[in-house]
Each structure stands twice: as structure tokens, then as C-alpha cells.
Amino acid sequence: MMNIAVAQSGGPTCAINASLVGVFRESLKEPSIDAIFGSINGIEGIIDNHLVDLKSMLLSDDDIELLRQTPSTVLGSCRYKLPDWRENEEIYKKIVATLRQRNIGAFFYIGGNDSMDTVNKLSEYFATIDLDVKIIGIPKTIDNDLCITDHTPGFGSAGKYVATTLHEITRDSTVYSMPSVTIVEIMGRNAGWLTASTVVLHAMGESSPHLIYVPEADFSLENFLRDVRQEMSKHKAVIVAVSEGIEVPEGVQSGVVDNFGHKYLSGIGKYLEDIVRREIGCKVRSVELNVMQRCSSHLASKTDIDEAESIGSAGVRCALSGQTGKIMIFRRVSDMPYTLVIETADAYEIANNVKHLPKEYINSAGNNIHDFAIPYFMPLIQGELQPIMSHGIPRHFAIHESVLK
Amino acid sequence: MMNIAVAQSGGPTCAINASLVGVFRESLKEPSIDAIFGSINGIEGIIDNHLVDLKSMLLSDDDIELLRQTPSTVLGSCRYKLPDWRENEEIYKKIVATLRQRNIGAFFYIGGNDSMDTVNKLSEYFATIDLDVKIIGIPKTIDNDLCITDHTPGFGSAGKYVATTLHEITRDSTVYSMPSVTIVEIMGRNAGWLTASTVVLHAMGESSPHLIYVPEADFSLENFLRDVRQEMSKHKAVIVAVSEGIEVPEGVQSGVVDNFGHKYLSGIGKYLEDIVRREIGCKVRSVELNVMQRCSSHLASKTDIDEAESIGSAGVRCALSGQTGKIMIFRRVSDMPYTLVIETADAYEIANNVKHLPKEYINSAGNNIHDFAIPYFMPLIQGELQPIMSHGIPRHFAIHESVLK
């Protein structure tokens, strides 16, 4: 008999708890697994031996389903970057102490790029000290920028929220008789996947978004103003989808840097709004979809949530088959009918790399996405869950804030 | 036989099209009503004789249900303020010409405060020229700041969106181990109803929002910082709901400059974020719920949409009973069971007045709403519609943009 541990890391999404549920449910089925520990605040909980017993936290199928539909990370998160073990072994010794004390035979880390780096380092280190603890990475990120996997859990729900909201903003923008420009700023630090996914609205017969700007295309203010003027000659209400990650003149982005060297971006939408107002002089506004993109589980994609659970389950089976240092990935067999298989990749192949939007998705003017990209995005936003309501508001599963330190 | 006309005005909500549907369905039932005209861009369509035939636009029950669930104003909107007819009669003559040419015997104006002013002026003017055209106002506004009526159509759906989103943002905010402050900016220029309605989260067992600031309470930065510090001593992630309409030092709304030299043309939330960062120095962010508050029909309150349709229907019956210059209103009979009746008020009583949040709802520190206000808000956000989906996204009913001028 062994115990296992699971942790969640990085920025919240609607699907991270579904992956936790996948790990939990699959582990319950397995006679060789005894306790299922949740590590509080990602790898920090392993370092500090701050674990909760998930079996005593999730007491019923209702609890589990509620957690599956709860956004963000029920166990808390972290942005902790492990040092190289050759330079600083102290942290690794603490991790090993917890794993041994708790008799943990497998550790599942649900997270983005940075967490996959942790999976890679831990599996390397354990090999050198001959510690038989399996380390498996389960991907998540609304940015969809992990390599090798067809897409990442969390992306589909974010895409469904962004497309639905952009559709509603389109209705909101077309009411007055005066010409207007609405700029919608969408998350995506390095890659334009989420912004590009708004192209699905074209399949609904909408001309909106009329312009789509992603970091993978060169951006210039001169071309931007030319594009906006051109669209204004065709449409009374011009809708622009813009990635937070597009490159604009220096100084615009806030420049605050996190532990991984990522810049926190804000305000491209507001910046472009000011430029349109000054240069074109029309009615203009900007809308930042902000954290709602990653936490609006009331509008989650059922496909996404189900896949997130499946890839968590698959992670457990992977560890039990004796593998370690692996990241679970999706391989798409076909768009229509949408068919997916879950496979594995080596952690070192995925960690610290970024998967960009394919150049061929972007039109030659660099201001829109070709409709032939729609079949990639469309299956990921299909289906709805029935939110579990209380007092007219979707309920959530939460552990008391005092447990999260 | 007579024809009727209906128009929509002011800022979009999720419920204005439902009121249009109420007018349409009730008129269909009435043998004395022939054509049902929709006026494009509010009263401007009457002035310019720019009308559409709604019977040839809404061809099936499916069309009607889809329109009922579509946000914003299908006929466009305006912010047109009629002059006093004693000073400028020209516009009134144009209106009368359209009404006579189209044989319109009743005009229904769905809108906010300014539209109720239009209803008042038109009914006064028609009395002086002995024109027998009934004028009925059907209220709407997410701000809930119209007098006499218990609440306004559109407010319940906005409240459901704001509470749901604040709940999700609460989950999103509690993931990291470091203390943080999240400031959520909510619409309401003159009245704090929508911001105050976030108190319903307390009925879910949430301590969030920890602080609620409305325009009806005095606001000072000194007290605000004291409040935030106090809540930080109790909660790791402090959530603040703030109305866009609170009074802050002069010049803030029109041109505050952040540390990087950006001007924020709007943004009480961003302003307070900067102050918390500078004065307290903790992790802080602000989220502006922006137009999503008024157009997120995918999360509409069924109670709100049904009531919006009912009050539209009641408007038609009111006109047919021979009344004019009236605004349809809700009177609440009881909170539990929630019981409502539809009545009328004179337009002059409602036009150009603002209904503020009752002082007794606000706590003595001016930084939260008493839980005894919950029974007022709670019934308004109950129930969900089943969105009509296509391609994984809620569908909308829209008329071609070329029709909207």
C-alpha cells in the first residue's frame, strides 16, 4: 500500500479542480492506493509538509461534482520555481522528507509551464538519489501554449467564455446610431491562442470580431489605425479583439516581473482606446476581460471539464504503470468527429517551451484569423454543465481559508 | 383598427428585448391592433419615420423566444432628450406626422429616466393638441434608480451576473499564500443598488465582499485604507466591491495618471488599486465588470426576464384601457413568498428623479451593507433560462446592421 499526493499550481482556470477530481476518483478505484493527500499551495505544501486528507474533505459524490464545477484551485496555488538541485539541494531534501514521512509513492502536479519544469527537476533528482516516487505532470493553462499537447485543459472553458462575452459585447456595441470602436483585451502572455479563438464567432454568421491582433503577428500603430478606419467604412460598430501580449512601444506594459521573469501585462486595450480617440476621434471604449476569462465556471465548456477529469485519471494510470517524469498530453485524431487520445510526453520536452499559434492561421495583413482555423477551436468549447445553484448563484466547493495557511 | 409602435432607449440591459416581446405578444392577441411597428434608435425612429414591421421580423415562436433571450436593444437605442415643446415644437410636429401617417394609436417607450421624461412630455403635448395617441412608459435600467417602482427590469439579471462573477473572483483571489486585495468596480453612476446587491453572497456563507462602497455613503481615502488594513488582519484575500459612482478627490475620474504615465479615463477601481499599492504595498488588482454587467444574457435571471415581458404586456393592456402618460411599475406585496403586482404611476412623478439606496441598508461605518437588505435583492436574481445554443455559444436574434441606419 502507498499514499499519493496531488497539488495545483499557476494561474487559476475553470478546469484545474476537474483534473484534481480525475486524480481523486481514479485513485479511489485503485486498491494499492491508501491515503490521497492534497498539497496546499502547490509544491510549497510538499516542502512545508502542509497536506490535507482529500478523502475526509470530499465526502460524497455531490461534493466531488461540486468541486469539479468550482473554478480556481481548491488547494491553493503557487508560483514557486525550484532551484537547480545541483546548486541548492536543501529544498529537495525537504520535499523528500515529506514524501518519505507520508509514504507517498506518486505525486501529481497539475499546472502550466512552470509546474512542468518542477516535474522535470524532481524526476531527475529522484533518479540520482534512487527514490522511487513517480512524478507526473497534468497540464492546465487558459493560454494553450504548452508544446506537444493538442491543447490544454482550461483553454476550452476560457474560449467559451471569451466567445460568448464577445458575442454579447457585439450586441451591446451596435445600439447607437453613431459610429463606434470597441476594443476587447484578452489574456495570453506569449501566445495568441485565446484571442485567436474568437474567430469562432464568424461561424455564427457574425462579422465581429472585425479585427484580431495576436502576439505572433507584427503590430504597428500605423497599420492598426489604417485597419480600424477601413473597418469603420464597412461597419457602424467595429469590434477589435486584441491579445494583452501584442508588442507595442516600450513603456506601455507595466513591466512588473514575477519570479519566473514573466511580465504582468495590463492595459493594451486602454492604450489603443486612447490612440483611437486621439487619432480618429470617434466614440471608443475598451473592455478588459480580466480574470473572468479564467474563472467563469458558470459558463465552462463541458468538453473541457470532462477532458480535464480524464487527463487527471490517466495520470494516475500512468504512474501505476511505473512511469515517471511524464506529462500527460492530448493527441487529436480528428476534428470531425472530434476524437482525442491521451498519451504521455517527457517532461523535459514540455518544460520551459512555448507553443505559438501557427503562422498559417493568421491572415496576410496580420489583423485577423483565417476561418480554416475554426475547426481547431470549435470542438473545445462544446457542451455545458448544469451549474449547481443556491440562492440564484452557482455554488462552489471551498475549504476554509484558515486551512490555506 | 389601429397600429401601435414600440421603441427602446438608453443603455442596454438583458431585459429590454423581453419587454419588447411582452408588447409584441400582447398586441398580437388584441383584435383591434393591426401593425406592430418597431422604431429604430428609440424616439429618433419616430422623428425620422424609420420604422420596421415587427410581424414580418418575428416570424415564429422560436424567433420570439430567441429575441427574449438576446441582450441589448434589437431596435437600437438613443440618448435623445426631447426639448420643451413650448420652446421648440418642430420635433413634436415631426413625431405627430409619423404617428398620423402610420395610424399609430399607442406608443410604448421602453427605457430609463430620460425615456420617462419623453413619455411625460409627449403625453402633455398630445393633450394640448387633442391627439388621441396613448403614450406608455416601460421602465428598464440595471441601475435600479427609478422612483416609485419596487425595482426595474434589467436590474435582476445584472445583479445575478455581478454576484456570480464576484463569487468566482473570490475563488480566483484566494489561491496564493501571499495577502492580497481585489477591488471590483461595479456600475451605478448615481445610486449604489447594483454594488449593494453583492451582499447576497453573504447568504451563501461567503465573507466576501468584505467591503462594499456605494455613492450614498461618504467616502474618504483615509477610512478606506483603515478598512482595508482591518480586513487584511482577518482575511488573506480581501475582496472590495466599489461603485463607479463613489465620490473621490476631484480630477480622479477625468485623468488620473499611474506610475507609468498612463491616463485612466475611467477607473475608480484602478485608482484605488494604485492607492493600496502605494500605501499598503501588498499584492492588489482591480477588475472592472464593465459592459458585461448589462449584456451577459447567458446568465440572465429568469425572474427578471419573465417580469420584463409581463410589464411590457401590462403596458399594452393599460393603453387599451384608455390610459396615457403612465409608467408601468412593480409593487412588491411580499418578499417571501415573493409576490409582485404591476401597477401604473404618472410619468411626471418618475421622470428626472433618482431613487437612492435606503440609508438604513448601509452600515454605520459606511463600508458594507446590512444582511437585512438581502431579502430585497434575493428574489430578483432567482431562476435561469436555458440559453439557446449554436456552435457552443448562446445565439442571439439580430436584425441586419444595414437596417439600423
CSV table of C-alpha atoms in Angstrom, one decimal, chain B residues 110-258:
chain,number,residue,atom,x,y,z
B,110,ILE,CA,-39.0,51.1,-23.0
B,111,GLY,CA,-36.2,52.9,-21.3
B,112,GLY,CA,-34.8,54.6,-18.2
B,113,ASN,CA,-35.1,58.0,-16.7
B,114,ASP,CA,-34.7,60.0,-19.9
B,115,SER,CA,-37.3,57.9,-21.7
B,116,MET,CA,-39.8,58.5,-18.9
B,117,ASP,CA,-39.2,62.3,-19.5
B,118,THR,CA,-40.0,61.7,-23.1
B,119,VAL,CA,-43.2,59.9,-22.2
B,120,ASN,CA,-44.2,62.8,-19.9
B,121,LYS,CA,-43.5,65.5,-22.5
B,122,LEU,CA,-45.3,63.7,-25.3
B,123,SER,CA,-48.4,63.0,-23.3
B,124,GLU,CA,-48.5,66.6,-22.2
B,125,TYR,CA,-48.1,67.8,-25.7
B,126,PHE,CA,-50.7,65.4,-27.2
B,127,ALA,CA,-53.2,66.7,-24.6
B,128,THR,CA,-52.7,70.3,-25.8
B,129,ILE,CA,-53.3,69.4,-29.5
B,130,ASP,CA,-56.0,66.9,-28.7
B,131,LEU,CA,-54.2,64.0,-30.3
B,132,ASP,CA,-55.5,60.6,-29.2
B,133,VAL,CA,-52.3,58.6,-29.1
B,134,LYS,CA,-51.7,56.8,-25.9
B,135,ILE,CA,-48.1,57.0,-24.5
B,136,ILE,CA,-46.9,54.4,-22.1
B,137,GLY,CA,-43.5,54.1,-20.5
B,138,ILE,CA,-42.0,50.7,-19.7
B,139,PRO,CA,-39.1,51.0,-17.3
B,140,LYS,CA,-35.7,49.4,-17.6
B,141,THR,CA,-32.2,50.1,-16.1
B,142,ILE,CA,-29.6,48.0,-14.5
B,143,ASP,CA,-29.1,50.9,-12.1
B,144,ASN,CA,-32.5,50.3,-10.4
B,145,ASP,CA,-32.7,54.0,-9.7
B,146,LEU,CA,-36.2,54.8,-10.9
B,147,CYS,CA,-38.7,56.1,-8.3
B,148,ILE,CA,-41.9,54.5,-7.2
B,149,THR,CA,-41.3,51.1,-8.8
B,150,ASP,CA,-40.1,48.4,-6.4
B,151,HIS,CA,-37.3,47.7,-8.9
B,152,THR,CA,-36.6,47.9,-12.6
B,153,PRO,CA,-36.4,45.2,-15.3
B,154,GLY,CA,-32.8,44.6,-16.1
B,155,PHE,CA,-31.6,45.0,-12.6
B,156,GLY,CA,-32.1,41.4,-11.5
B,157,SER,CA,-30.1,40.0,-14.4
B,158,ALA,CA,-27.3,42.5,-13.8
B,159,GLY,CA,-27.4,41.5,-10.1
B,160,LYS,CA,-27.2,37.8,-10.9
B,161,TYR,CA,-24.2,38.4,-13.2
B,162,VAL,CA,-22.4,40.6,-10.6
B,163,ALA,CA,-23.0,38.2,-7.7
B,164,THR,CA,-21.9,35.2,-9.7
B,165,THR,CA,-18.8,36.9,-11.0
B,166,LEU,CA,-17.8,38.3,-7.7
B,167,HIS,CA,-18.2,34.7,-6.3
B,168,GLU,CA,-15.9,33.4,-9.0
B,169,ILE,CA,-13.4,36.2,-8.5
B,170,THR,CA,-13.4,35.3,-4.8
B,171,ARG,CA,-12.3,31.8,-5.7
B,172,ASP,CA,-9.7,33.2,-8.1
B,173,SER,CA,-8.4,35.6,-5.4
B,174,THR,CA,-7.8,33.1,-2.6
B,175,VAL,CA,-5.2,30.8,-4.3
B,176,TYR,CA,-1.9,32.3,-3.4
B,177,SER,CA,-0.3,32.3,0.1
B,178,MET,CA,0.5,36.0,0.0
B,179,PRO,CA,-2.0,38.5,1.3
B,180,SER,CA,-3.9,40.3,-1.5
B,181,VAL,CA,-6.6,42.9,-2.2
B,182,THR,CA,-9.0,42.6,-5.1
B,183,ILE,CA,-11.1,45.7,-6.0
B,184,VAL,CA,-14.2,45.1,-8.2
B,185,GLU,CA,-15.7,48.2,-9.8
B,186,ILE,CA,-19.5,47.9,-10.4
B,187,MET,CA,-21.8,50.2,-12.5
B,188,GLY,CA,-24.1,52.8,-11.0
B,189,ARG,CA,-23.4,56.5,-11.5
B,190,ASN,CA,-25.8,57.9,-9.1
B,191,ALA,CA,-27.1,55.0,-7.0
B,192,GLY,CA,-25.4,52.1,-5.3
B,193,TRP,CA,-28.1,49.4,-5.9
B,194,LEU,CA,-26.1,47.1,-8.0
B,195,THR,CA,-23.0,47.3,-5.9
B,196,ALA,CA,-25.1,46.8,-2.7
B,197,SER,CA,-26.7,43.7,-4.2
B,198,THR,CA,-23.4,41.9,-3.9
B,199,VAL,CA,-24.4,41.5,-0.2
B,200,VAL,CA,-26.4,38.4,-1.4
B,201,LEU,CA,-23.0,36.5,-1.3
B,202,HIS,CA,-23.2,36.6,2.4
B,203,ALA,CA,-26.3,34.4,2.3
B,204,MET,CA,-24.0,31.8,0.6
B,205,GLY,CA,-21.8,31.7,3.7
B,206,GLU,CA,-19.1,33.9,2.0
B,207,SER,CA,-17.4,36.6,4.0
B,208,SER,CA,-16.7,38.3,0.6
B,209,PRO,CA,-17.3,41.0,-0.3
B,210,HIS,CA,-15.5,42.2,2.8
B,211,LEU,CA,-16.1,45.8,2.0
B,212,ILE,CA,-18.9,47.5,-0.1
B,213,TYR,CA,-18.8,51.1,-1.0
B,214,VAL,CA,-21.8,52.9,-2.5
B,215,PRO,CA,-22.3,56.5,-3.6
B,216,GLU,CA,-24.9,57.0,-0.8
B,217,ALA,CA,-22.2,56.8,1.9
B,218,ASP,CA,-19.5,59.3,2.5
B,219,PHE,CA,-16.2,58.0,1.2
B,220,SER,CA,-12.7,59.0,2.4
B,221,LEU,CA,-9.4,57.6,1.4
B,222,GLU,CA,-8.3,57.6,5.0
B,223,ASN,CA,-11.2,55.5,6.1
B,224,PHE,CA,-10.8,53.2,3.0
B,225,LEU,CA,-7.2,52.4,3.9
B,226,ARG,CA,-8.1,51.8,7.5
B,227,ASP,CA,-10.9,49.5,6.4
B,228,VAL,CA,-8.7,47.5,4.0
B,229,ARG,CA,-6.0,47.1,6.7
B,230,GLN,CA,-8.5,45.9,9.2
B,231,GLU,CA,-9.9,43.3,6.8
B,232,MET,CA,-6.4,42.2,5.9
B,233,SER,CA,-5.9,41.3,9.5
B,234,LYS,CA,-8.8,38.9,9.2
B,235,HIS,CA,-8.6,37.6,5.7
B,236,LYS,CA,-5.8,36.6,3.4
B,237,ALA,CA,-7.7,37.7,0.3
B,238,VAL,CA,-9.7,40.8,0.8
B,239,ILE,CA,-12.5,41.5,-1.8
B,240,VAL,CA,-13.8,45.0,-2.2
B,241,ALA,CA,-17.0,45.9,-4.2
B,242,VAL,CA,-17.0,49.5,-5.2
B,243,SER,CA,-19.5,51.6,-7.1
B,244,GLU,CA,-18.2,53.6,-10.0
B,245,GLY,CA,-20.2,56.5,-8.6
B,246,ILE,CA,-18.4,57.0,-5.3
B,247,GLU,CA,-17.0,60.4,-4.8
B,248,VAL,CA,-13.2,60.6,-4.7
B,249,PRO,CA,-10.9,63.6,-4.8
B,250,GLU,CA,-11.5,65.8,-7.8
B,251,GLY,CA,-9.9,65.0,-11.1
B,252,VAL,CA,-9.6,61.3,-10.5
B,253,GLN,CA,-12.4,60.2,-12.8
B,254,SER,CA,-11.2,62.5,-15.6
B,255,GLY,CA,-7.5,62.0,-15.8
B,256,VAL,CA,-5.6,60.1,-13.1
B,257,VAL,CA,-2.1,59.1,-14.2
B,258,ASP,CA,-0.5,55.9,-12.9
